[in-house]
């Protein structure tokens, strides 16, 4: 639909969303010994061989690339859980299953960099793709129905999905607003080019839950 | 295909309806037994003279549905619709007993191979295992949802297979009575027609189980895994209702609802002959001797089909597997001449667990009693072996064999023993897992890496992996021609050993260094008439303990250095740097099943034995892991999940530091790998596994150490635990500082560590005081205050007591503080003479550094011990002394400045080594006395007052100078430290 067909309107590119997802924590099993790392975002480590520890995704990927660790796929990324989620998604029309906010990006990163650490990788991959398709489809069909409101609330939506529909929903809501208050039309029109951009920037914040 | 008709002879009349009939041969083919479910009589025919009237047994009140003959044909058992199971003598047919009774009709009976146990089942929900000796019920196996129609004991005596009318097959493990496998819906559902009974049958060698399949076929299942092996599928057009293996297992006769009998060549999976009948054949039996098959149809007509297998093929009785040989002897009718055979058959099998509990209850004769107990003994040992060696069903095959071997070996020894006794634990390597067919297993797994092995055909394949791939050496995998079963690994090399296997394969010890300047520096040792039982590896030595109880110590170059005789059979060994620890048995187990173990610690480089003593275990458990902590403390872990660490406190004792039962989340087992001061490293295994697999690579889990504290009324177990642990660490560190100081090494890092722990301990105590105050445990609070090491903490405690409106307590705390201040001054007085020594020392410092260090430490010892003994804050003394320096040091420096500066470096070191206590105390006192950076007048004055008595001697005492210098030196040295550890600790 609107958002998908025109990726340029999206506030963030997929890469940018992925970049943000790299702050999520994930468990790794290092195979080297290293002192704790002190970053602005926190202290990670110490790293001891064969002892699992939590690090941000970007660090995990960096270590993995150097062959210094094995990434433990998160619990939700098991075939059983994903099958359950997929069934749930298919069964309920309106509601969305609970998945991590960055599930698309995390799974993508893991598929790209840690394929040997994921058991049943192809199964997991196809399951996640299925889930994603079902969810996007659901989002789009539910957007077809929305009408004269000033807000849309869809719980359990993930970062990537929000990113896709945000520009469309934002503008659509604005349009509704415009039609509801015809006297304000000139103001909005004038500000449309410059100020909507600013207004649009605000949703950046709630991105991290 | 020849079509010949077989004439059937009427045996049972009964009703006109189809009813299930049974037919049996006896062992020597002298008799044929038949029964019908429509008639209460059992007929014993003579197959040679079929016209003679059969002997008829009429004891049942209703149709006989099942017959079974004990393997030695001395006992006949029958089950009936009248719910009873009866035993008769055979071939006489005298009624013996009603051995059991059900609430619904019986459908199936089976004797086990030795005849000691009878399984009976029917429309009731459970399968009863009955001891034929006394009729006691050994076990009831419940699990079938429909009437059980077929039972078969595995010829090797481990399993029972059962099938019900809805087509479910269950494998039971006889020893435990557990369900091993449940195969649902594998056989046809026979519905409510009681004339068709699903049956199943083990091949005579016990390797396959034949079950009727859903596609008018016979499906063969594997003995150990219950996997489908192959099917026999042919010309049957309806489901199979009965099958029978030929005595040698090469052929099989199947009868189907389509009224045909097919004879199969099982190996070729092809039918070789067939016969059509007027009625459905519901039971068949191969003649034990000769080439014939007895059949009976649903109308009660029986006949013998002669020369079933074409003469061109092997006879069905050729090459009968040994497991069905005639050595089995029914216990019920005990045969004197067969006693040897019976023992063989009994001790070789695990099947007769029931006898352990019931076997001896009513022995018919004295002789029997003796025999029975011998057998029991064997079995117990087998069971124990099983417990030790096998925890998973997959290894069943293996264990089965091992048990056979071991029971063979042990028979001679155990014959003389009458009573059951628990077994002494076998030798093991810490961090090894039992071998598993087709899979890798660990020979050694420790904090450094792992050694794994897998058997390929004849040779094993060994891999050595280090957890830390970045620093550990890369070791190429190797092929192992010896079959190593023991290994040990450290950063320098690995040692392997194999037990001896027969004449050819002698026990060998191999050492393989990871890096050496010389080529080919691995070495081998061979042992003749001796077997390596345990190996250990240390800094520069290799140790092997052998079956002759020799401890053999080699250098890492392969020099045979020492051979010591140990007291008893070894259990395990572990090495760490210079230290070797060995656990041996001191005596047989106690009747309460407690292993009696002893440990010894050897220091290889010094050739000393610092400790030896009893190794405690939880009652009823055995040792599962033994090793050193990362700091070098000896520790052990037993099968009940209790971790113990050896401490030299109280003259050498084991402290229980972890208990799996306290920690355990349901269904988890902890497989210990190692530990450090505060954490236990282990691999968590989900039940029922008790050890990890090699793949996927196991991940270590950290668990907190904790004392098994009683739950106190304070409700602060966590704090109390921390308190005790801190105390333990502190004592460990102080011991190490002493050792290092003795050796003249730099103890600064340890001092720092000790100081950190002390600070942490103060925080912990402070929190405990707070909770004591809140919980109204005032006496305990005062005791705790006495334990505080920093004066500031005591003041904090006073404030706390005041804030909590406990004036009495605050008063007491104040007294404690005053006491400390007083005792400190006393100590100061006693310390004055000491400064004389200091001066000497100072002179010595110029001459010899090392000497000074030791001397100083000796001198400082008394002060330290006295102050700590009094539990009064030693730091206050130090404070006085140091401020003292501020006072007197300054004027003195005028004259001595240069000397002072020159010496400072040296003295510095001396002071550092001098005594941990001094340095430490200086540190502790520093924050409250910031004179180092800004000489504080106030502080000085305060100290002046305290010092007033001692001052009189002070200024005129030249000794002060030297001691001051030392102090100052230490002070300076401290101020150079990049980070002040107290900054963090005092933040609280």
Short mmCIF file of C-alpha atoms in Angstrom, two decimals, chain B residues 531-905:
data_model
loop_
_atom_site.label_atom_id
_atom_site.label_comp_id
_atom_site.label_asym_id
_atom_site.label_seq_id
_atom_site.Cartn_x
_atom_site.Cartn_y
_atom_site.Cartn_z
CA UNK B 531 46.21 -51.02 34.69
CA UNK B 532 45.94 -47.25 34.83
CA UNK B 533 42.88 -46.21 36.81
CA UNK B 534 43.20 -42.46 36.98
CA UNK B 535 45.43 -39.77 35.56
CA UNK B 536 46.18 -36.20 36.55
CA UNK B 537 48.22 -33.39 35.16
CA UNK B 538 50.04 -30.56 36.87
CA UNK B 539 52.43 -27.77 36.14
CA UNK B 540 55.43 -29.89 35.22
CA UNK B 541 54.36 -33.39 36.08
CA UNK B 542 52.08 -36.19 35.05
CA UNK B 543 50.58 -38.62 37.54
CA UNK B 544 48.95 -41.97 36.97
CA UNK B 545 47.38 -44.20 39.58
CA UNK B 546 47.25 -47.87 38.71
CA UNK B 547 45.37 -50.97 39.71
CA UNK B 548 48.29 -52.02 41.91
CA UNK B 549 47.63 -48.87 43.94
CA UNK B 550 50.83 -47.28 42.71
CA UNK B 551 51.03 -43.59 42.25
CA UNK B 552 53.46 -43.00 39.43
CA UNK B 553 54.78 -39.54 38.87
CA UNK B 554 56.52 -38.51 35.69
CA UNK B 555 58.00 -35.25 34.58
CA UNK B 556 56.46 -33.71 31.53
CA UNK B 557 59.46 -34.89 29.57
CA UNK B 558 58.63 -38.47 30.48
CA UNK B 559 61.16 -39.10 33.23
CA UNK B 560 59.87 -41.65 35.73
CA UNK B 561 60.37 -39.69 38.86
CA UNK B 562 58.52 -41.25 41.77
CA UNK B 563 56.51 -44.35 42.45
CA UNK B 564 54.51 -44.30 45.66
CA UNK B 565 52.23 -46.92 47.10
CA UNK B 566 48.78 -45.73 47.99
CA UNK B 567 46.57 -47.06 50.74
CA UNK B 568 43.66 -48.25 48.72
CA UNK B 569 42.06 -48.44 45.31
CA UNK B 570 41.95 -45.05 43.68
CA UNK B 571 38.72 -43.18 43.01
CA UNK B 572 40.01 -40.15 41.22
CA UNK B 573 42.90 -37.74 40.94
CA UNK B 574 43.28 -34.05 40.15
CA UNK B 575 46.20 -31.77 39.61
CA UNK B 576 46.78 -28.05 39.90
CA UNK B 577 50.18 -26.47 39.40
CA UNK B 578 52.37 -28.18 41.98
CA UNK B 579 49.59 -29.89 43.83
CA UNK B 580 48.24 -33.32 43.22
CA UNK B 581 45.16 -34.54 45.03
CA UNK B 582 44.19 -38.18 45.09
CA UNK B 583 41.08 -39.83 46.45
CA UNK B 584 41.26 -43.46 47.46
CA UNK B 585 38.99 -45.92 49.17
CA UNK B 586 40.04 -46.64 52.73
CA UNK B 587 37.66 -49.47 53.32
CA UNK B 588 34.59 -51.17 52.08
CA UNK B 589 31.41 -49.13 52.05
CA UNK B 590 29.40 -48.95 55.20
CA UNK B 591 26.20 -50.96 55.20
CA UNK B 592 24.39 -47.64 55.00
CA UNK B 593 25.88 -47.26 51.54
CA UNK B 594 28.44 -44.66 52.46
CA UNK B 595 31.65 -44.63 50.51
CA UNK B 596 34.68 -44.50 52.75
CA UNK B 597 37.09 -42.22 50.96
CA UNK B 598 40.33 -40.56 51.84
CA UNK B 599 42.09 -37.73 50.09
CA UNK B 600 45.72 -36.73 50.05
CA UNK B 601 47.31 -33.61 48.71
CA UNK B 602 50.85 -33.92 47.46
CA UNK B 603 53.12 -31.09 46.59
CA UNK B 604 55.11 -32.58 43.77
CA UNK B 605 57.88 -30.03 43.45
CA UNK B 606 58.55 -29.92 47.16
CA UNK B 607 57.90 -33.59 47.70
CA UNK B 608 55.61 -32.96 50.64
CA UNK B 609 52.14 -34.01 51.64
CA UNK B 610 50.52 -30.95 53.16
CA UNK B 611 47.20 -32.59 53.96
CA UNK B 612 45.50 -35.89 54.12
CA UNK B 613 42.21 -36.87 55.61
CA UNK B 614 38.78 -38.24 55.25
CA UNK B 615 36.78 -37.09 52.25
CA UNK B 616 33.26 -36.39 53.46
CA UNK B 617 30.27 -37.20 51.28
CA UNK B 618 26.57 -36.83 51.77
CA UNK B 619 25.24 -40.13 53.14
CA UNK B 620 24.26 -42.50 50.39
CA UNK B 621 26.04 -40.58 47.68
CA UNK B 622 29.22 -41.08 45.73
CA UNK B 623 31.84 -38.71 44.42
CA UNK B 624 31.08 -37.27 41.00
CA UNK B 625 33.57 -34.46 40.60
CA UNK B 626 36.85 -33.62 42.21
CA UNK B 627 39.19 -30.78 41.41
CA UNK B 628 40.65 -27.45 42.31
CA UNK B 629 39.08 -24.02 42.31
CA UNK B 630 40.64 -21.40 40.12
CA UNK B 631 42.53 -20.19 43.17
CA UNK B 632 43.77 -23.67 44.00
CA UNK B 633 41.40 -24.75 46.75
CA UNK B 634 40.56 -28.42 46.67
CA UNK B 635 36.87 -29.12 46.12
CA UNK B 636 34.54 -32.04 45.62
CA UNK B 637 31.01 -32.60 44.38
CA UNK B 638 28.91 -35.63 45.20
CA UNK B 639 25.96 -37.29 43.57
CA UNK B 640 23.53 -35.67 45.99
CA UNK B 641 24.62 -32.30 44.69
CA UNK B 642 26.71 -30.98 47.56
CA UNK B 643 29.84 -29.04 46.76
CA UNK B 644 32.57 -28.95 49.36
CA UNK B 645 35.68 -26.83 49.45
CA UNK B 646 38.69 -27.70 51.51
CA UNK B 647 39.92 -25.07 53.90
CA UNK B 648 42.82 -25.12 56.25
CA UNK B 649 40.65 -23.55 58.94
CA UNK B 650 40.29 -25.67 62.05
CA UNK B 651 43.21 -27.77 60.98
CA UNK B 652 41.92 -28.70 57.56
CA UNK B 653 38.24 -29.15 56.92
CA UNK B 654 35.68 -29.36 54.17
CA UNK B 655 33.07 -26.63 53.97
CA UNK B 656 29.78 -27.34 52.22
CA UNK B 657 29.50 -24.37 49.90
CA UNK B 658 26.72 -25.32 47.57
CA UNK B 659 23.78 -27.63 47.56
CA UNK B 660 21.96 -28.49 44.37
CA UNK B 661 18.84 -29.38 46.28
CA UNK B 662 18.58 -25.79 47.51
CA UNK B 663 19.31 -24.31 44.15
CA UNK B 664 17.65 -26.78 41.88
CA UNK B 665 14.84 -25.74 39.76
CA UNK B 666 12.71 -28.72 38.99
CA UNK B 667 14.17 -31.05 36.46
CA UNK B 668 17.71 -29.74 36.40
CA UNK B 669 20.94 -31.48 37.15
CA UNK B 670 24.19 -29.66 37.62
CA UNK B 671 27.31 -31.09 36.07
CA UNK B 672 30.17 -29.33 37.76
CA UNK B 673 33.05 -28.03 35.69
CA UNK B 674 34.87 -25.78 38.11
CA UNK B 675 34.49 -22.97 40.56
CA UNK B 676 36.11 -19.80 41.75
CA UNK B 677 35.81 -17.81 44.94
CA UNK B 678 32.17 -16.92 44.61
CA UNK B 679 30.76 -18.81 41.66
CA UNK B 680 30.24 -22.37 40.65
CA UNK B 681 30.63 -23.10 36.95
CA UNK B 682 28.47 -25.92 35.81
CA UNK B 683 26.53 -27.23 32.89
CA UNK B 684 22.83 -27.43 33.50
CA UNK B 685 21.36 -30.69 32.24
CA UNK B 686 17.65 -31.18 31.94
CA UNK B 687 16.35 -34.34 33.56
CA UNK B 688 16.79 -37.19 33.05
CA UNK B 689 20.22 -36.39 31.67
CA UNK B 690 22.84 -36.09 34.33
CA UNK B 691 25.68 -35.19 32.00
CA UNK B 692 25.99 -33.04 28.90
CA UNK B 693 26.35 -34.07 25.30
CA UNK B 694 29.28 -32.87 23.23
CA UNK B 695 26.98 -31.31 20.68
CA UNK B 696 25.49 -28.79 20.86
CA UNK B 697 28.44 -27.28 22.65
CA UNK B 698 27.50 -26.96 26.29
CA UNK B 699 27.37 -23.52 27.82
CA UNK B 700 28.56 -22.94 31.34
CA UNK B 701 26.16 -21.56 33.86
CA UNK B 702 27.28 -19.60 36.88
CA UNK B 703 25.71 -20.35 40.20
CA UNK B 704 26.31 -18.53 43.44
CA UNK B 705 28.01 -20.38 46.21
CA UNK B 706 26.09 -20.47 49.41
CA UNK B 707 26.46 -22.10 52.76
CA UNK B 708 23.62 -24.39 53.76
CA UNK B 709 22.50 -21.94 56.42
CA UNK B 710 19.70 -22.71 58.78
CA UNK B 711 16.85 -20.27 58.40
CA UNK B 712 17.44 -17.85 61.20
CA UNK B 713 14.88 -15.71 62.96
CA UNK B 714 16.50 -12.69 61.41
CA UNK B 715 15.34 -13.61 57.95
CA UNK B 716 18.48 -12.31 56.31
CA UNK B 717 20.00 -15.50 54.93
CA UNK B 718 21.43 -13.71 51.94
CA UNK B 719 23.34 -11.28 54.14
CA UNK B 720 24.45 -13.93 56.56
CA UNK B 721 25.65 -16.01 53.66
CA UNK B 722 27.58 -13.08 52.26
CA UNK B 723 29.04 -12.47 55.67
CA UNK B 724 30.31 -16.02 55.96
CA UNK B 725 31.60 -16.10 52.43
CA UNK B 726 33.46 -12.85 52.93
CA UNK B 727 35.02 -14.24 56.06
CA UNK B 728 36.09 -17.29 54.16
CA UNK B 729 37.62 -15.29 51.34
CA UNK B 730 39.38 -13.03 53.75
CA UNK B 731 40.96 -15.96 55.53
CA UNK B 732 41.94 -17.53 52.23
CA UNK B 733 43.53 -14.35 51.00
CA UNK B 734 45.36 -13.72 54.23
CA UNK B 735 46.74 -17.20 54.04
CA UNK B 736 47.93 -16.62 50.54
CA UNK B 737 49.45 -13.30 51.48
CA UNK B 738 51.36 -15.04 54.23
CA UNK B 739 52.58 -17.68 51.85
CA UNK B 740 53.61 -15.13 49.29
CA UNK B 741 55.25 -12.93 51.85
CA UNK B 742 57.19 -15.94 53.03
CA UNK B 743 58.44 -16.42 49.55
CA UNK B 744 59.30 -12.74 49.30
CA UNK B 745 56.86 -12.03 46.51
CA UNK B 746 54.92 -8.88 45.87
CA UNK B 747 51.61 -9.06 47.67
CA UNK B 748 50.19 -5.72 46.60
CA UNK B 749 47.42 -7.05 44.38
CA UNK B 750 46.35 -9.43 47.10
CA UNK B 751 46.42 -6.62 49.61
CA UNK B 752 44.14 -4.65 47.38
CA UNK B 753 41.85 -7.58 47.10
CA UNK B 754 41.83 -8.19 50.81
CA UNK B 755 41.05 -4.57 51.36
CA UNK B 756 38.16 -4.67 48.92
CA UNK B 757 36.74 -7.69 50.65
CA UNK B 758 37.11 -6.05 54.02
CA UNK B 759 35.23 -3.04 52.79
CA UNK B 760 32.53 -5.25 51.38
CA UNK B 761 32.42 -7.17 54.61
CA UNK B 762 31.91 -3.94 56.55
CA UNK B 763 29.02 -2.99 54.33
CA UNK B 764 27.54 -6.42 54.78
CA UNK B 765 27.93 -6.30 58.55
CA UNK B 766 26.47 -2.84 58.61
CA UNK B 767 23.36 -4.06 56.84
CA UNK B 768 23.18 -6.99 59.19
CA UNK B 769 23.39 -4.60 62.14
CA UNK B 770 20.56 -2.59 60.67
CA UNK B 771 18.37 -5.64 60.32
CA UNK B 772 19.36 -6.83 63.78
CA UNK B 773 18.31 -3.49 65.19
CA UNK B 774 15.02 -3.66 63.35
CA UNK B 775 14.52 -7.23 64.44
CA UNK B 776 15.31 -6.37 68.05
CA UNK B 777 18.34 -8.64 68.22
CA UNK B 778 20.47 -6.21 70.18
CA UNK B 779 23.05 -8.65 71.50
CA UNK B 780 23.74 -9.86 68.02
CA UNK B 781 24.05 -6.27 66.87
CA UNK B 782 26.75 -5.55 69.42
CA UNK B 783 28.61 -8.69 68.40
CA UNK B 784 28.50 -7.53 64.84
CA UNK B 785 29.76 -4.07 65.72
CA UNK B 786 32.80 -5.68 67.27
CA UNK B 787 33.53 -7.32 63.95
CA UNK B 788 33.58 -4.07 61.99
CA UNK B 789 37.06 -3.35 60.81
CA UNK B 790 36.80 0.34 59.98
CA UNK B 791 36.28 2.91 62.67
CA UNK B 792 34.04 4.88 60.43
CA UNK B 793 31.66 1.97 60.21
CA UNK B 794 31.48 1.81 63.98
CA UNK B 795 30.57 5.47 64.08
CA UNK B 796 27.99 4.79 61.43
CA UNK B 797 26.56 2.04 63.57
CA UNK B 798 26.32 4.40 66.50
CA UNK B 799 24.47 6.89 64.36
CA UNK B 800 22.19 4.17 63.18
CA UNK B 801 21.40 3.05 66.71
CA UNK B 802 20.68 6.65 67.67
CA UNK B 803 18.47 7.16 64.67
CA UNK B 804 16.52 4.03 65.47
CA UNK B 805 15.99 5.35 68.99
CA UNK B 806 17.97 2.64 70.69
CA UNK B 807 19.97 4.66 73.17
CA UNK B 808 21.14 1.61 75.14
CA UNK B 809 22.53 0.10 72.05
CA UNK B 810 24.17 3.34 71.00
CA UNK B 811 25.76 3.47 74.42
CA UNK B 812 27.14 -0.02 74.01
CA UNK B 813 28.47 0.78 70.58
CA UNK B 814 30.18 3.79 72.07
CA UNK B 815 31.79 1.62 74.68
CA UNK B 816 33.07 -0.69 72.01
CA UNK B 817 34.54 2.24 70.17
CA UNK B 818 36.23 3.50 73.31
CA UNK B 819 37.57 0.07 74.07
CA UNK B 820 39.11 0.00 70.68
CA UNK B 821 40.68 3.37 71.07
CA UNK B 822 42.11 2.27 74.36
CA UNK B 823 43.42 -1.05 73.19
CA UNK B 824 44.99 0.68 70.27
CA UNK B 825 47.04 2.82 72.56
CA UNK B 826 48.11 -0.23 74.46
CA UNK B 827 49.20 -1.88 71.32
CA UNK B 828 51.04 1.25 70.44
CA UNK B 829 53.00 0.97 73.65
CA UNK B 830 53.91 -2.58 72.90
CA UNK B 831 54.81 -1.55 69.45
CA UNK B 832 57.43 0.85 70.68
CA UNK B 833 60.01 -1.76 71.42
CA UNK B 834 59.29 -3.14 68.07
CA UNK B 835 60.51 -0.02 66.41
CA UNK B 836 63.88 -0.96 67.69
CA UNK B 837 63.78 -3.87 65.40
CA UNK B 838 62.64 -1.58 62.73
CA UNK B 839 65.72 0.30 63.02
CA UNK B 840 67.83 -2.76 62.70
CA UNK B 841 65.80 -3.59 59.76
CA UNK B 842 66.50 -0.30 58.27
CA UNK B 843 70.12 -0.94 58.52
CA UNK B 844 69.62 -4.26 56.94
CA UNK B 845 67.58 -2.83 54.17
CA UNK B 846 70.63 -1.20 52.80
CA UNK B 847 72.46 -4.49 52.92
CA UNK B 848 69.96 -7.01 51.81
CA UNK B 849 66.48 -6.44 50.60
CA UNK B 850 65.11 -9.92 50.66
CA UNK B 851 66.30 -10.59 54.12
CA UNK B 852 64.67 -7.46 55.34
CA UNK B 853 61.41 -8.42 53.89
CA UNK B 854 61.21 -11.67 55.69
CA UNK B 855 62.50 -10.25 58.88
CA UNK B 856 60.07 -7.44 58.82
CA UNK B 857 57.22 -9.71 58.23
CA UNK B 858 58.27 -11.80 61.14
CA UNK B 859 58.45 -8.80 63.34
CA UNK B 860 55.20 -7.38 62.30
CA UNK B 861 53.49 -10.66 62.88
CA UNK B 862 53.02 -10.37 66.63
CA UNK B 863 51.45 -6.97 66.41
CA UNK B 864 49.05 -8.11 63.88
CA UNK B 865 48.02 -11.20 65.66
CA UNK B 866 47.57 -9.43 68.95
CA UNK B 867 45.41 -6.78 67.46
CA UNK B 868 43.28 -9.10 65.50
CA UNK B 869 42.94 -11.40 68.41
CA UNK B 870 41.42 -8.63 70.39
CA UNK B 871 39.01 -7.89 67.63
CA UNK B 872 39.54 -4.26 68.30
CA UNK B 873 40.18 -2.08 65.36
CA UNK B 874 43.82 -2.28 64.57
CA UNK B 875 43.56 0.61 62.22
CA UNK B 876 43.24 3.06 64.99
CA UNK B 877 46.63 2.10 66.20
CA UNK B 878 47.99 2.63 62.82
CA UNK B 879 46.40 5.96 62.68
CA UNK B 880 48.16 7.03 65.74
CA UNK B 881 51.38 5.75 64.45
CA UNK B 882 51.08 7.45 61.17
CA UNK B 883 49.97 10.71 62.59
CA UNK B 884 52.84 10.24 64.87
CA UNK B 885 54.94 10.25 61.82
CA UNK B 886 53.38 13.44 60.69
CA UNK B 887 54.36 14.95 63.92
CA UNK B 888 57.80 13.71 64.33
CA UNK B 889 58.62 12.81 60.87
CA UNK B 890 58.64 16.38 59.77
CA UNK B 891 61.25 17.75 62.06
CA UNK B 892 63.34 14.72 61.53
CA UNK B 893 63.23 15.01 57.83
CA UNK B 894 65.32 18.13 58.10
CA UNK B 895 68.24 16.07 59.06
CA UNK B 896 67.37 12.86 57.48
CA UNK B 897 65.68 14.03 54.41
CA UNK B 898 68.22 12.82 51.96
CA UNK B 899 68.72 9.52 53.64
CA UNK B 900 65.05 9.21 53.90
CA UNK B 901 64.51 9.82 50.26
CA UNK B 902 67.24 7.49 49.28
CA UNK B 903 65.93 4.78 51.42
CA UNK B 904 62.37 5.42 50.68
CA UNK B 905 62.39 3.36 47.56
#
